[in-house]
Amino acid sequence: MQQLPHRPGHPGATLIHVIGCQPGGTPLDLDQILDALKQPRAVTCRECNAASSFP
């Protein structure tokens, strides 16, 4: 999981990655991922196609 900070004109966001996509990310279990994705401005990473990694 990666937190993108708020900056002028752009709200902060949360990106969910597969392991190895983003160095220094926080490892999560499936329940934590699903909870994180329920939050506003939370999405899966398109580059690592994280959405296809979840059961």
PDB file of C-alpha atoms in Angstrom:
ATOM      1  CA  MET A   1       0.000   0.000   0.000  1.00  0.00           C
ATOM      2  CA  GLN A   2       1.255   3.447  -0.900  1.00  0.00           C
ATOM      3  CA  GLN A   3      -0.073   6.749   0.438  1.00  0.00           C
ATOM      4  CA  LEU A   4       0.074   9.628  -2.030  1.00  0.00           C
ATOM      5  CA  PRO A   5       0.088  12.960  -0.179  1.00  0.00           C
ATOM      6  CA  HIS A   6      -2.338  15.800  -0.780  1.00  0.00           C
ATOM      7  CA  ARG A   7      -0.945  18.619  -2.882  1.00  0.00           C
ATOM      8  CA  PRO A   8      -2.595  21.796  -4.182  1.00  0.00           C
ATOM      9  CA  GLY A   9      -5.322  20.906  -6.646  1.00  0.00           C
ATOM     10  CA  HIS A  10      -4.930  17.149  -6.091  1.00  0.00           C
ATOM     11  CA  PRO A  11      -6.376  15.251  -3.126  1.00  0.00           C
ATOM     12  CA  GLY A  12      -4.314  12.562  -1.498  1.00  0.00           C
ATOM     13  CA  ALA A  13      -4.886   8.943  -2.514  1.00  0.00           C
ATOM     14  CA  THR A  14      -4.074   5.368  -1.602  1.00  0.00           C
ATOM     15  CA  LEU A  15      -2.653   2.940  -4.149  1.00  0.00           C
ATOM     16  CA  ILE A  16      -2.720  -0.813  -3.618  1.00  0.00           C
ATOM     17  CA  HIS A  17       0.147  -2.699  -5.312  1.00  0.00           C
ATOM     18  CA  VAL A  18       1.265  -6.298  -5.647  1.00  0.00           C
ATOM     19  CA  ILE A  19       4.388  -7.208  -3.678  1.00  0.00           C
ATOM     20  CA  GLY A  20       7.475  -5.929  -5.451  1.00  0.00           C
ATOM     21  CA  CYS A  21       5.789  -3.181  -7.479  1.00  0.00           C
ATOM     22  CA  GLN A  22       6.540  -0.347  -5.065  1.00  0.00           C
ATOM     23  CA  PRO A  23       9.609  -0.491  -2.810  1.00  0.00           C
ATOM     24  CA  GLY A  24       8.925   0.292   0.819  1.00  0.00           C
ATOM     25  CA  GLY A  25       5.215  -0.426   0.647  1.00  0.00           C
ATOM     26  CA  THR A  26       3.279  -1.811   3.580  1.00  0.00           C
ATOM     27  CA  PRO A  27       2.409  -5.527   3.188  1.00  0.00           C
ATOM     28  CA  LEU A  28      -1.290  -6.237   3.788  1.00  0.00           C
ATOM     29  CA  ASP A  29      -3.454  -9.323   4.072  1.00  0.00           C
ATOM     30  CA  LEU A  30      -6.624  -9.675   1.988  1.00  0.00           C
ATOM     31  CA  ASP A  31      -8.941  -8.276   4.672  1.00  0.00           C
ATOM     32  CA  GLN A  32      -6.732  -5.205   5.067  1.00  0.00           C
ATOM     33  CA  ILE A  33      -6.694  -4.688   1.295  1.00  0.00           C
ATOM     34  CA  LEU A  34     -10.466  -4.886   1.051  1.00  0.00           C
ATOM     35  CA  ASP A  35     -10.860  -2.445   3.956  1.00  0.00           C
ATOM     36  CA  ALA A  36      -8.377  -0.045   2.350  1.00  0.00           C
ATOM     37  CA  LEU A  37     -10.223  -0.154  -0.967  1.00  0.00           C
ATOM     38  CA  LYS A  38     -13.466   0.899   0.762  1.00  0.00           C
ATOM     39  CA  GLN A  39     -11.881   4.244   1.607  1.00  0.00           C
ATOM     40  CA  PRO A  40     -12.351   7.312  -0.616  1.00  0.00           C
ATOM     41  CA  ARG A  41      -9.645   7.779  -3.277  1.00  0.00           C
ATOM     42  CA  ALA A  42      -8.270   4.246  -2.857  1.00  0.00           C
ATOM     43  CA  VAL A  43      -7.490   2.324  -6.045  1.00  0.00           C
ATOM     44  CA  THR A  44      -5.408  -0.569  -7.289  1.00  0.00           C
ATOM     45  CA  CYS A  45      -2.239   0.112  -9.258  1.00  0.00           C
ATOM     46  CA  ARG A  46      -2.688  -0.153 -13.028  1.00  0.00           C
ATOM     47  CA  GLU A  47       1.010  -0.725 -13.690  1.00  0.00           C
ATOM     48  CA  CYS A  48       1.234  -3.946 -11.666  1.00  0.00           C
ATOM     49  CA  ASN A  49      -2.402  -4.902 -12.414  1.00  0.00           C
ATOM     50  CA  ALA A  50      -2.998  -5.403  -8.691  1.00  0.00           C
ATOM     51  CA  ALA A  51      -6.746  -5.889  -9.158  1.00  0.00           C
ATOM     52  CA  SER A  52      -6.163  -9.180 -10.972  1.00  0.00           C
ATOM     53  CA  SER A  53      -4.138 -10.521  -8.012  1.00  0.00           C
ATOM     54  CA  PHE A  54      -7.033 -10.612  -5.572  1.00  0.00           C
ATOM     55  CA  PRO A  55      -9.255 -13.692  -5.321  1.00  0.00           C
TER      56      PRO A  55
END
